MMTF fields as JSON, N, C-alpha, C and O atoms, coordinates in Angstrom:
{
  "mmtfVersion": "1.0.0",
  "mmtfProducer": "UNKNOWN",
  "numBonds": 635,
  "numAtoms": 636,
  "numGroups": 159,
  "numChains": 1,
  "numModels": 1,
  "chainsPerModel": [1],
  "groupsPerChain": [159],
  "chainIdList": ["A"],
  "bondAtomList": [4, 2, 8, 6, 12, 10, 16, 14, 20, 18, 24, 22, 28, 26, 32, 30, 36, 34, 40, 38, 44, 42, 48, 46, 52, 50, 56, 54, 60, 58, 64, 62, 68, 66, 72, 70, 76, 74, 80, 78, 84, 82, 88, 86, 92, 90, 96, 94, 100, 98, 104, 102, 108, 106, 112, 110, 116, 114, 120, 118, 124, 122, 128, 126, 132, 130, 136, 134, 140, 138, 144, 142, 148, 146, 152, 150, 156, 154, 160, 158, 164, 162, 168, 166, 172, 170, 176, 174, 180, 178, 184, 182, 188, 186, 192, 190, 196, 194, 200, 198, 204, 202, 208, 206, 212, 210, 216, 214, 220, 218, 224, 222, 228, 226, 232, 230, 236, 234, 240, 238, 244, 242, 248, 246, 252, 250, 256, 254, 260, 258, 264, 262, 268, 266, 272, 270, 276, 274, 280, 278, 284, 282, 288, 286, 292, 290, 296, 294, 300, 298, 304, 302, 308, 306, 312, 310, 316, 314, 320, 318, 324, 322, 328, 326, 332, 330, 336, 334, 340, 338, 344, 342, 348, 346, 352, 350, 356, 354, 360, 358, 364, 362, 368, 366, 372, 370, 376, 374, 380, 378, 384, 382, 388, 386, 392, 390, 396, 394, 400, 398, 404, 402, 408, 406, 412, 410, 416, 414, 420, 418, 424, 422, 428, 426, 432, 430, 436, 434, 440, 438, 444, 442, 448, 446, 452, 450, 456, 454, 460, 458, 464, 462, 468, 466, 472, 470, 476, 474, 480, 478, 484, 482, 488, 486, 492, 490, 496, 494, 500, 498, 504, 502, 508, 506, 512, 510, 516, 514, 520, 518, 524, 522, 528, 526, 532, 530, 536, 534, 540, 538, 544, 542, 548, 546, 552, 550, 556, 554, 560, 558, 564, 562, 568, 566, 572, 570, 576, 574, 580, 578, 584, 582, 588, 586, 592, 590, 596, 594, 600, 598, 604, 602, 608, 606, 612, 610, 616, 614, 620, 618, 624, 622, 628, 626, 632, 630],
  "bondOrderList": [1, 1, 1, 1, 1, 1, 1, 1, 1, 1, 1, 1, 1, 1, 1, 1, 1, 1, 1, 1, 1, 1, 1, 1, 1, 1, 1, 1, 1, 1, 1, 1, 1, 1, 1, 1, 1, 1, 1, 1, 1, 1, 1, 1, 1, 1, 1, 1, 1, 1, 1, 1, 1, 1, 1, 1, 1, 1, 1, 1, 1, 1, 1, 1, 1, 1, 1, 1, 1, 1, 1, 1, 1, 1, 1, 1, 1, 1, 1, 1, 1, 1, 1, 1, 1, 1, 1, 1, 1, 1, 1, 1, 1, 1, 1, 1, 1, 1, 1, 1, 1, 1, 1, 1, 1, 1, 1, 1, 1, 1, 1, 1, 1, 1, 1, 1, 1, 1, 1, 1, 1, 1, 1, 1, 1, 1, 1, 1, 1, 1, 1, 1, 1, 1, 1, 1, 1, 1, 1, 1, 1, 1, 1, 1, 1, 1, 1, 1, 1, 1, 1, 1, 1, 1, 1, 1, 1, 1],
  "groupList": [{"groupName": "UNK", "atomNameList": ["N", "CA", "C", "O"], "elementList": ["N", "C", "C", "O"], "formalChargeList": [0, 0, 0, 0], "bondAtomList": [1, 0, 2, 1, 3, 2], "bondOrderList": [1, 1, 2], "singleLetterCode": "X", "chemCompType": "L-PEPTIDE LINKING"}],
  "groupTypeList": [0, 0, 0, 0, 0, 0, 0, 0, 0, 0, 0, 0, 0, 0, 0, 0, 0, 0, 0, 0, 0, 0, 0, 0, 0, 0, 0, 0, 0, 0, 0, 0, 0, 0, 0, 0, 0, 0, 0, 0, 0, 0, 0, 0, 0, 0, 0, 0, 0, 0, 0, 0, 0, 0, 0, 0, 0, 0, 0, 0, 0, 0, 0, 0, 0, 0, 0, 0, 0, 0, 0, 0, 0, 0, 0, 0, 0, 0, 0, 0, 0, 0, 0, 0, 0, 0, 0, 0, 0, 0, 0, 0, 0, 0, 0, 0, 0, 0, 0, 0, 0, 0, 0, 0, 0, 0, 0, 0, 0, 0, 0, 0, 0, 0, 0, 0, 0, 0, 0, 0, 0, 0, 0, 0, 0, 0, 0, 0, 0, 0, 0, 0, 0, 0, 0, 0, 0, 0, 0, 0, 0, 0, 0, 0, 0, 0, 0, 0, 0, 0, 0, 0, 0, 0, 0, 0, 0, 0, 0],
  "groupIdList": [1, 2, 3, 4, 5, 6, 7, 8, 9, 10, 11, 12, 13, 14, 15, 16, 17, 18, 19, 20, 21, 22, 23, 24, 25, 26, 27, 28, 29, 30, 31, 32, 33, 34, 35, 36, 37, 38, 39, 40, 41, 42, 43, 44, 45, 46, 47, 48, 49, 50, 51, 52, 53, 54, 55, 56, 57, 58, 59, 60, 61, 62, 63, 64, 65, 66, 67, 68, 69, 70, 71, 72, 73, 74, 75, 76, 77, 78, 79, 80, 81, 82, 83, 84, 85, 86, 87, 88, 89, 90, 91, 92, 93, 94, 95, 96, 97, 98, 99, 100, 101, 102, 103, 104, 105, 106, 107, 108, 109, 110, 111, 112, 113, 114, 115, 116, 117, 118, 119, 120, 121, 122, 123, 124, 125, 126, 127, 128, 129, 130, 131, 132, 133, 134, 135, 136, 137, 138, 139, 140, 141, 142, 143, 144, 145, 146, 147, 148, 149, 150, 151, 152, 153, 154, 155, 156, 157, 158, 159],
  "secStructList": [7, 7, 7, 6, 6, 7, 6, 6, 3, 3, 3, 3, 6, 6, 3, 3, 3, 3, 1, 1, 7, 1, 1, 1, 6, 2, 2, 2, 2, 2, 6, 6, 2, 2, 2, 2, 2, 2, 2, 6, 6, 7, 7, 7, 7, 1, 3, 3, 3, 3, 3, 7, 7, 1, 1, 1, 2, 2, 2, 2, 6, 6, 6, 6, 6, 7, 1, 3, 3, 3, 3, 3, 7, 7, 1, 1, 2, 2, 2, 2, 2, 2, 2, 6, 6, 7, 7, 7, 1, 1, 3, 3, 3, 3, 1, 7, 3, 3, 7, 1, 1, 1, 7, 7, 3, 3, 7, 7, 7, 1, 1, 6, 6, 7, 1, 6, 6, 7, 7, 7, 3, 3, 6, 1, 1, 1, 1, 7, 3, 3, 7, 1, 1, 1, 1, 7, 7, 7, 1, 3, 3, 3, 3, 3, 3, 7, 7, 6, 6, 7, 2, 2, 2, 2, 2, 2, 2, 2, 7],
  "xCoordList": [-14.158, -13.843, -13.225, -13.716, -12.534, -11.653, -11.589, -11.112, -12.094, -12.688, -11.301, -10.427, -11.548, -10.156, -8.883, -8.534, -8.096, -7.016, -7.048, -6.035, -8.328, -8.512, -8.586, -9.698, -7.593, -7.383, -8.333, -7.783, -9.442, -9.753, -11.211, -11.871, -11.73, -13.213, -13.677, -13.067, -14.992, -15.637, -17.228, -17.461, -17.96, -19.291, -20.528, -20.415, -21.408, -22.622, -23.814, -23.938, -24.761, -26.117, -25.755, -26.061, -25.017, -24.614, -23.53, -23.281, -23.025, -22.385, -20.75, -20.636, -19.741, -18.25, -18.083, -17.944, -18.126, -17.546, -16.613, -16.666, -15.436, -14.435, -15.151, -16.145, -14.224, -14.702, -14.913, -15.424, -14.073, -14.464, -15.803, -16.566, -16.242, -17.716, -19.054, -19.238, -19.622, -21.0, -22.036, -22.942, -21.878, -22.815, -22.663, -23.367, -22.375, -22.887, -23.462, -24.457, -23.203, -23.635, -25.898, -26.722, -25.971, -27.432, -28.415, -29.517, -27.478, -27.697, -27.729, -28.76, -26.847, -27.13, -27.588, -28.497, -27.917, -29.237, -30.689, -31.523, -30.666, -31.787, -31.947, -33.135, -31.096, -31.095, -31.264, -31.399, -31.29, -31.885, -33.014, -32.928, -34.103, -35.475, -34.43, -35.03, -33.859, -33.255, -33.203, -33.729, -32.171, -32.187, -33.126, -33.003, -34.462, -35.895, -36.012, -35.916, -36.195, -36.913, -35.89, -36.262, -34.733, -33.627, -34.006, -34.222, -34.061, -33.737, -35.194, -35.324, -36.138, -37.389, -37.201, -37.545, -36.698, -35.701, -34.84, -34.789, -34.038, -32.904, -33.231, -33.359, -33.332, -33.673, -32.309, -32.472, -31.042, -29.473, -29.406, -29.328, -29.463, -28.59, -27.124, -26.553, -26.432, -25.254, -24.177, -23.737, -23.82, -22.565, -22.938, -23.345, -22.676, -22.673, -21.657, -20.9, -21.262, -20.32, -20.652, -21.222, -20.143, -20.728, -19.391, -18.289, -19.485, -18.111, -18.532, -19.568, -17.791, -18.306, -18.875, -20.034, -18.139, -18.592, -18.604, -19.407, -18.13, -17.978, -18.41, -18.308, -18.801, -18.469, -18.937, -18.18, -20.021, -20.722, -22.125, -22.754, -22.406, -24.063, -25.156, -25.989, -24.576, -25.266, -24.285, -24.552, -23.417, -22.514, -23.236, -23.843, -23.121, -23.752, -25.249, -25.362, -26.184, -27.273, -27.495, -28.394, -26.482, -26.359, -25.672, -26.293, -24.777, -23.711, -24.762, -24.307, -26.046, -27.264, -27.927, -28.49, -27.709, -28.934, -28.105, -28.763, -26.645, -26.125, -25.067, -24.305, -24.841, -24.299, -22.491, -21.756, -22.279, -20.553, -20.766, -21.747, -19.837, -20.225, -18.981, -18.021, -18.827, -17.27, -17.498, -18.041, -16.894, -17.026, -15.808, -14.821, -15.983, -14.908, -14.449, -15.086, -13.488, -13.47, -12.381, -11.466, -12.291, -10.555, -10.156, -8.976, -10.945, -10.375, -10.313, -11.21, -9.305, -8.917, -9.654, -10.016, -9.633, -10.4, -11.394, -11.401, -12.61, -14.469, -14.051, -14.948, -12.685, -12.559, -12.286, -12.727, -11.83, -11.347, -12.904, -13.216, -13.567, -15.076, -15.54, -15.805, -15.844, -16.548, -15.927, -16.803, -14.899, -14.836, -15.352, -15.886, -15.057, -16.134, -17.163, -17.72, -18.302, -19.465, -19.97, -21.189, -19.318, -19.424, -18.601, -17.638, -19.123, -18.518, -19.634, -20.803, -18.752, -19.549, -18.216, -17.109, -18.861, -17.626, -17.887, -16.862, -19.157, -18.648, -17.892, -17.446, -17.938, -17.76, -16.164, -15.27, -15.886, -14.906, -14.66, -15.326, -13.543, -13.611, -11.915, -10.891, -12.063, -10.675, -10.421, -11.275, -8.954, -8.85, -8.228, -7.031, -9.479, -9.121, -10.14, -11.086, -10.288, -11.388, -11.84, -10.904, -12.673, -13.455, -13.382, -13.841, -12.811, -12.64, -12.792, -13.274, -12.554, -12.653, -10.77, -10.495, -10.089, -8.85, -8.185, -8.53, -7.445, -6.382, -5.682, -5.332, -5.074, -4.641, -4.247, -4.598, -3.443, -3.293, -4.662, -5.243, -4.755, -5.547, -5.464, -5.35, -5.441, -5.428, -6.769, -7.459, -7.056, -8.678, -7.906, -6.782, -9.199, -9.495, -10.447, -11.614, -10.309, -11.099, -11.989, -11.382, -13.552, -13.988, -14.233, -14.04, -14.739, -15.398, -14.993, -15.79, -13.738, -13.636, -14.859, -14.849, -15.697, -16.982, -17.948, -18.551, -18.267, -18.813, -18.002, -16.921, -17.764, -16.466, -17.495, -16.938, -18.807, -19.244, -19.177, -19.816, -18.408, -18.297, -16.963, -16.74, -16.168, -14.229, -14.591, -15.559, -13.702, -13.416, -12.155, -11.311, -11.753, -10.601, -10.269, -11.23, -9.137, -8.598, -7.488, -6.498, -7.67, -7.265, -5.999, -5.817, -5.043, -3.71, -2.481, -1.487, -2.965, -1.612, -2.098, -3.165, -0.98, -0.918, -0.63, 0.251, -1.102, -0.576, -2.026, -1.967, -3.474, -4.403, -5.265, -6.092, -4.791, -4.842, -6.291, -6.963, -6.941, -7.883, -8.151, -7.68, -8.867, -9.684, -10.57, -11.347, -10.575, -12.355, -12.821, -12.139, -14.132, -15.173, -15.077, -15.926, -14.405, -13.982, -12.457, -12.145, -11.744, -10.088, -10.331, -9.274, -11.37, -11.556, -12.191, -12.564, -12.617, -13.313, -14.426, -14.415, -15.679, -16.92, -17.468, -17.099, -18.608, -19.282, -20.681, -20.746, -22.301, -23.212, -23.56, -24.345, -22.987, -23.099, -24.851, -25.427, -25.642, -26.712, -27.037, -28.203, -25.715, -26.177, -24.84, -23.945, -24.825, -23.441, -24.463, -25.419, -23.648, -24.261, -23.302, -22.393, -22.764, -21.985, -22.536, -23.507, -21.677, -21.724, -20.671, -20.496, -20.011, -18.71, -18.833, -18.383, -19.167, -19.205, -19.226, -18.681, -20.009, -20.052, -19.128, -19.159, -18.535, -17.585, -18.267, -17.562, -19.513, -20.324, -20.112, -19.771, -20.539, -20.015, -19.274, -19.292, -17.993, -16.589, -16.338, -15.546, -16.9, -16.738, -17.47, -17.054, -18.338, -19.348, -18.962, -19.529, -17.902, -17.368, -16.733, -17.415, -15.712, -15.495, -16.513, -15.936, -17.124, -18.061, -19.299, -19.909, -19.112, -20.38, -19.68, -20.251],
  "yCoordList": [-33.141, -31.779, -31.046, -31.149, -30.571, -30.121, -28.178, -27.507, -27.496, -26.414, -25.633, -25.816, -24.676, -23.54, -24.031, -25.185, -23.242, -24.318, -25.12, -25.668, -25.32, -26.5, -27.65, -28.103, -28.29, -30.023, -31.027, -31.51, -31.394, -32.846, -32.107, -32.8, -30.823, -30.185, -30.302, -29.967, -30.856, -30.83, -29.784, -28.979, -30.02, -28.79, -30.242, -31.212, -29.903, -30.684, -30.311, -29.978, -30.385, -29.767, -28.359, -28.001, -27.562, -26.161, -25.609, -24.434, -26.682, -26.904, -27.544, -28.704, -26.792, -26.569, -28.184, -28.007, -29.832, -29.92, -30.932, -31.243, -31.807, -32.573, -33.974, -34.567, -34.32, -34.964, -36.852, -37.911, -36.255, -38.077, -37.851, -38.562, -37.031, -37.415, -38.069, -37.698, -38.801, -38.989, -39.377, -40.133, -38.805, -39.43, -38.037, -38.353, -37.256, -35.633, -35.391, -36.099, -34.473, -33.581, -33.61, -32.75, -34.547, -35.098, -34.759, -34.231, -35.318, -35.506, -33.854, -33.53, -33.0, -31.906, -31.384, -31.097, -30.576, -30.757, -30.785, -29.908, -31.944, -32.793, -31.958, -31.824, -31.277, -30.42, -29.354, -28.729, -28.903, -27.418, -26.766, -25.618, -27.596, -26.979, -26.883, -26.109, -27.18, -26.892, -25.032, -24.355, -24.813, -23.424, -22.441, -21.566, -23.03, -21.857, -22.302, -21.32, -23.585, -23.055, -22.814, -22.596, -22.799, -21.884, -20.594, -20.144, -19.936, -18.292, -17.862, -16.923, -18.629, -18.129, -17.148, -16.078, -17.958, -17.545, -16.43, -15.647, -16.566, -15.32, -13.888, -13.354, -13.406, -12.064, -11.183, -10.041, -11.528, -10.587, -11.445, -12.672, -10.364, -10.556, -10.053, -10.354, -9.299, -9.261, -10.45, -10.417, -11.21, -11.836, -13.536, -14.046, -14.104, -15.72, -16.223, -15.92, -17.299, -18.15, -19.342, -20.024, -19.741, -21.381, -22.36, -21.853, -23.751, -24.36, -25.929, -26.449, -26.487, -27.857, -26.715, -26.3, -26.41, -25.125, -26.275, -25.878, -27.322, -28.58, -28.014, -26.805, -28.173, -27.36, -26.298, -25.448, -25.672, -24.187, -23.889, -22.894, -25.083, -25.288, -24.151, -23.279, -24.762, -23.458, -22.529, -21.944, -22.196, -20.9, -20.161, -19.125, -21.013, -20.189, -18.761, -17.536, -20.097, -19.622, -18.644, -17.825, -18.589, -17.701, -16.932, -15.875, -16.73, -15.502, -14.313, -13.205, -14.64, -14.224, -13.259, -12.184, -13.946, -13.374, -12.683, -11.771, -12.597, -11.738, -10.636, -10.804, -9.765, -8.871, -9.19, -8.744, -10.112, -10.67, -12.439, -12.92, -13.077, -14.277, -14.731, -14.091, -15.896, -16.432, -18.016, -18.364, -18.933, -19.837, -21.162, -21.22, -21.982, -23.058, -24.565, -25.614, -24.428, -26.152, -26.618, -26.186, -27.732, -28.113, -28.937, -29.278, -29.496, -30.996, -29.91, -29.086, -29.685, -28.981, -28.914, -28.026, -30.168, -30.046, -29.14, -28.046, -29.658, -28.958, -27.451, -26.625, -27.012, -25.777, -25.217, -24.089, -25.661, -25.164, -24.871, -23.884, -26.02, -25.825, -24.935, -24.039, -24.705, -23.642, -22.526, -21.853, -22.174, -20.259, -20.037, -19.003, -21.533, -20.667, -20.891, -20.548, -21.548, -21.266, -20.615, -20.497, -19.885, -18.847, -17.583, -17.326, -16.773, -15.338, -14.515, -14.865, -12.654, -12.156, -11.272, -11.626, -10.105, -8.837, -9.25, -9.372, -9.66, -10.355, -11.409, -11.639, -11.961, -13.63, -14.195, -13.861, -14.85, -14.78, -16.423, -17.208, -16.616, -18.445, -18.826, -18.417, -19.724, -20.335, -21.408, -22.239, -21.889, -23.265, -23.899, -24.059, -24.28, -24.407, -25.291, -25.208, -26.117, -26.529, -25.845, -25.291, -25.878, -25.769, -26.496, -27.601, -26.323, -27.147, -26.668, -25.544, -27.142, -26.679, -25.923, -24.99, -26.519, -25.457, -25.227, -25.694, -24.614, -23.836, -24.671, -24.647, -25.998, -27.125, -27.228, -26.376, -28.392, -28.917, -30.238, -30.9, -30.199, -31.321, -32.195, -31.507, -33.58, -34.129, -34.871, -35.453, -34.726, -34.71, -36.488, -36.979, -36.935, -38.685, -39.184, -39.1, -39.542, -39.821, -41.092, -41.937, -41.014, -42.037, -42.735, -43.942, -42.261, -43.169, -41.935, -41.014, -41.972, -41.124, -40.346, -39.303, -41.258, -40.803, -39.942, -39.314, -39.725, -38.968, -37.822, -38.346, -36.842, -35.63, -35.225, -34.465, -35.572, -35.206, -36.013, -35.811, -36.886, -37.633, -37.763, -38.614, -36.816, -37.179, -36.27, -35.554, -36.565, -36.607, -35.901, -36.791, -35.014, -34.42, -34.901, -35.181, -35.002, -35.787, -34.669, -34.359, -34.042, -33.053, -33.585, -34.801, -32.662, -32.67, -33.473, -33.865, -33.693, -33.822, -33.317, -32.859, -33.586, -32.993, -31.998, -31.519, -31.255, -29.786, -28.494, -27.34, -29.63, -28.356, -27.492, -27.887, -26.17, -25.342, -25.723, -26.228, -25.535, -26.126, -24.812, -24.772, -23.844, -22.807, -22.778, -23.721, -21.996, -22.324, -21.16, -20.478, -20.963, -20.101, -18.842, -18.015, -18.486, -17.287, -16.689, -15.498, -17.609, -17.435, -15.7, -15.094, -15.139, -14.187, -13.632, -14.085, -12.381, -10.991, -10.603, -9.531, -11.731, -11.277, -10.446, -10.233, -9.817, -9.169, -9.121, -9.435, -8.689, -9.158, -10.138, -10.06, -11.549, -12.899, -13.288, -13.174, -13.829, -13.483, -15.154, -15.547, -16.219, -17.745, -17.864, -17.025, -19.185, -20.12, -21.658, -22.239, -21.92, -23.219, -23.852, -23.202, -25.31, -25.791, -27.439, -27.983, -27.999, -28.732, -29.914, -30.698, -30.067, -30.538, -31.87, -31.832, -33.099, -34.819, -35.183, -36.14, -34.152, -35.069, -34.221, -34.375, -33.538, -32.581, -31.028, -30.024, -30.974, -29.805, -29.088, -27.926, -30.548, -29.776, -29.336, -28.437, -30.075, -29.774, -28.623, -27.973, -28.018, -26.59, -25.398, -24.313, -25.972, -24.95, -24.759, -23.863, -25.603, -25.442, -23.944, -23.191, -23.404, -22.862, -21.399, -20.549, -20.977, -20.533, -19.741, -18.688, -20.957, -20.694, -20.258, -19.967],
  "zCoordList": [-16.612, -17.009, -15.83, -14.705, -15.991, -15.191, -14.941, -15.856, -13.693, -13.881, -13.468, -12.62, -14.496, -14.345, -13.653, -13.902, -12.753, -12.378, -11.427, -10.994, -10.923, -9.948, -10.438, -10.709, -10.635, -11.3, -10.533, -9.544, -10.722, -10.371, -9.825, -9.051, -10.156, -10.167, -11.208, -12.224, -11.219, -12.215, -12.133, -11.232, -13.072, -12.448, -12.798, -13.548, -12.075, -11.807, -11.195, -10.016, -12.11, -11.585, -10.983, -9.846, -11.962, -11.807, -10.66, -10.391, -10.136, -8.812, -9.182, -9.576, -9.033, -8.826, -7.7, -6.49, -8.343, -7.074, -7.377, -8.567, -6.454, -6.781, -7.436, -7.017, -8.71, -9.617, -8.908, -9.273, -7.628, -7.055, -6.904, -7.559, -6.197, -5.373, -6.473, -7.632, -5.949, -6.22, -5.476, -5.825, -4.357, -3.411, -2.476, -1.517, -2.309, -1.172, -2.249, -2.4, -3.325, -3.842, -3.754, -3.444, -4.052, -3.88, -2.772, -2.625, -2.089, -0.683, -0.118, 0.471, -0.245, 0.153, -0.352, 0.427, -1.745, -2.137, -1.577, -1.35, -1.464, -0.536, 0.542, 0.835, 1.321, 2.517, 2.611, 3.662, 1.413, 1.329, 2.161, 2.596, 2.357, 2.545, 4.563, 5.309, 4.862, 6.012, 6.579, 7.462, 5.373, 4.935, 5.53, 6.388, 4.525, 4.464, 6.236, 6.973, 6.914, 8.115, 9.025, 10.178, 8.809, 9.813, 10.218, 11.343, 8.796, 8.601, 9.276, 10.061, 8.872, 9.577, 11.286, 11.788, 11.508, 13.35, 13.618, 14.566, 12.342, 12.443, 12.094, 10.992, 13.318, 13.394, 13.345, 12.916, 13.706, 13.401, 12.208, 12.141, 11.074, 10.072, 9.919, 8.87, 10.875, 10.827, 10.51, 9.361, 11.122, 10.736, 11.023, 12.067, 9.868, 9.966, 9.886, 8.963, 10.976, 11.12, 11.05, 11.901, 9.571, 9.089, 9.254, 9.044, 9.626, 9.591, 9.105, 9.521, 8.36, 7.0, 5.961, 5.975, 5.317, 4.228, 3.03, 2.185, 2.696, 1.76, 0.649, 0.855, -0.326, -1.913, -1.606, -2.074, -0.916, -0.961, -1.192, -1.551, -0.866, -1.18, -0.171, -0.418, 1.007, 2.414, 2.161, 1.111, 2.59, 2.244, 1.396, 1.666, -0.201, -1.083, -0.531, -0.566, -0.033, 0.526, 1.441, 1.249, 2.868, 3.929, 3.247, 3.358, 2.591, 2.341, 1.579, 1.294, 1.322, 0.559, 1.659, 1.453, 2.926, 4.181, 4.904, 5.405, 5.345, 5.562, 5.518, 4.566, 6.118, 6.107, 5.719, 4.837, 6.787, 6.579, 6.839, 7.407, 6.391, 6.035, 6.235, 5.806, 6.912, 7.062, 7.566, 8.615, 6.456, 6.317, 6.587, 5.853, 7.495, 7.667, 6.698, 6.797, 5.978, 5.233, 5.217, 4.517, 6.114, 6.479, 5.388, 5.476, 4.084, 2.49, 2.05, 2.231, 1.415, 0.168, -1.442, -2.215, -1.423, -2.849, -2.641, -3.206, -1.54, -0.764, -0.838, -1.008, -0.717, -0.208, -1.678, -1.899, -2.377, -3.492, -4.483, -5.149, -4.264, -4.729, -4.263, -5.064, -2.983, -1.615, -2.412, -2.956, -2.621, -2.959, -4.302, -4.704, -5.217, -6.655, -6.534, -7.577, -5.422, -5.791, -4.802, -4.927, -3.362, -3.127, -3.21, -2.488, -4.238, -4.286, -3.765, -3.608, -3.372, -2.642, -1.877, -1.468, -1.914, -1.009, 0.06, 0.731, 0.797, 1.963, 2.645, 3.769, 1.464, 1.902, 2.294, 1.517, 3.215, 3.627, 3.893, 4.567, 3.165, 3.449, 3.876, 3.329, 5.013, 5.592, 5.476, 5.784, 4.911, 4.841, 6.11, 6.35, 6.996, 8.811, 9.152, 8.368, 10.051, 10.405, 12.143, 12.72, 12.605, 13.876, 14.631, 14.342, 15.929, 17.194, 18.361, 18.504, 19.017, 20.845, 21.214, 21.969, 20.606, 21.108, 19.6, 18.515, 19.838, 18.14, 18.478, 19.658, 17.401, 17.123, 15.634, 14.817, 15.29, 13.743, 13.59, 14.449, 12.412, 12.174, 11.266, 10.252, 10.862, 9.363, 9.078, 9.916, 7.515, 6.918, 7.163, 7.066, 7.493, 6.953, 6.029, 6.414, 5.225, 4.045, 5.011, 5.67, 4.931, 5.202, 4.186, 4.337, 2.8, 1.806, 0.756, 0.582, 0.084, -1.077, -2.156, -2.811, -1.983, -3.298, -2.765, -3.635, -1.679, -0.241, -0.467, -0.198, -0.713, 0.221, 1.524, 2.316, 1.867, 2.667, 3.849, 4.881, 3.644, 4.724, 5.556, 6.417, 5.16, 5.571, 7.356, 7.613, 8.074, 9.53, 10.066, 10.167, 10.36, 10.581, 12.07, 12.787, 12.519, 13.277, 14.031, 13.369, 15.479, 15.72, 16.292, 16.349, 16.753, 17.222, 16.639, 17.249, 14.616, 14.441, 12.81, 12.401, 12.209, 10.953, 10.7, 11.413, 9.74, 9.055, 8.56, 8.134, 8.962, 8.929, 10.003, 10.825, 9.719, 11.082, 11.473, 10.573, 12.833, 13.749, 14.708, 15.845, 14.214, 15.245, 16.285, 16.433, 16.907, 17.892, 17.183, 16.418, 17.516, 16.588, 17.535, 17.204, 18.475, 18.848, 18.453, 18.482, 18.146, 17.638, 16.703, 16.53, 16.271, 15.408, 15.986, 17.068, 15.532, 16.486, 15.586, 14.981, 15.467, 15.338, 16.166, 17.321, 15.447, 16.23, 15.717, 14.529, 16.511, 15.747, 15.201, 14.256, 15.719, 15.425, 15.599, 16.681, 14.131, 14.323, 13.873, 13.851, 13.468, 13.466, 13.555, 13.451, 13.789, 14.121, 13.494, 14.009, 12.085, 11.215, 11.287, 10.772, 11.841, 12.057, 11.701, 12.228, 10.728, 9.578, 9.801, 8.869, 10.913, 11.103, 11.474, 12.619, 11.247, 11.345, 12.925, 13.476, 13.497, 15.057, 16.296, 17.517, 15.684, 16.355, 16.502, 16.405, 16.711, 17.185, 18.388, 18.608, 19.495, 20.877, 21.272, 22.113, 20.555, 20.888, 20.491, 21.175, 19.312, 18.81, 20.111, 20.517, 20.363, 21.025, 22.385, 23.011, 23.066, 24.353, 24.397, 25.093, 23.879, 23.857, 23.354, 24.032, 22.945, 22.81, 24.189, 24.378, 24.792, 26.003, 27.041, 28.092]
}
């Protein structure tokens, strides 16, 4: 089934996501209870900067706890999922991924049936590649970063 004009989305267990996958959706899911003992900690609810936003599962959740909400997903399809199942006047979603310098990037499919598993591959291609300061937050009260191994590299810039 094919959801509004996003060709090749389907909906599942109430969830907007690309009709290849069968193997994230579960799995994150499964990760939820992550969520509850995060927030326990977060005392600024002002502004969240999440990056692997992948259909909108956490997004969904944080865009709930704070104030402004801005979310990273460099696969197109994940991203196309990510904005219908997070809506919200705050919510703010880029089709970019997170890195250590402002670069191009191209998605690599590791295992098509996964979307939670693809790898973006910095300094070539055609998808834009931010650092998590490239924008003018303020009141930054979490930084959830979701990105296949490429964490530190995000956070260099940062510190």
């Amino acid at each position: 089934m094919t959801v509004g004009p996003y060709e090749g989305l389907t909906i599942r267990n109430g969830w907007v996501v690309p009709e290849i996958d069968t193997q994230c959706l579960p799995s994150v899911l499964n990760e939820t209870p992550k969520f509850e003992v995060v927030m326990k900690y977060v005392k600024n609810k002002g502004v969240c900067i999440q990056a692997g936003g992948n259909i909108g599962v956490f997004p969904h959740l944080l865009s709930k706890e704070f104030e402004w909400f801005y979310s990273y997903e460099p696969d197109l399809a994940n991203f196309r999922a990510m904005k219908l199942n997070t809506i919200g006047d705050n919510v703010t979603c880029f089709f970019s991924a997170i890195g250590e310098k402002e670069s191009k990037g191209i998605m690599r499919v590791i295992d098509p049936t996964n979307i939670g598993a693809h790898r973006i591959e910095f300094n070539e291609g055609g998808i834009p590649v931010e650092t998590i300061d490239s924008k003018l937050y303020s009141e930054v009260g979490l930084i959830w970063l979701d990105i296949e191994g490429a964490e530190l590299l995000a956070l260099k810039r940062w510190y």
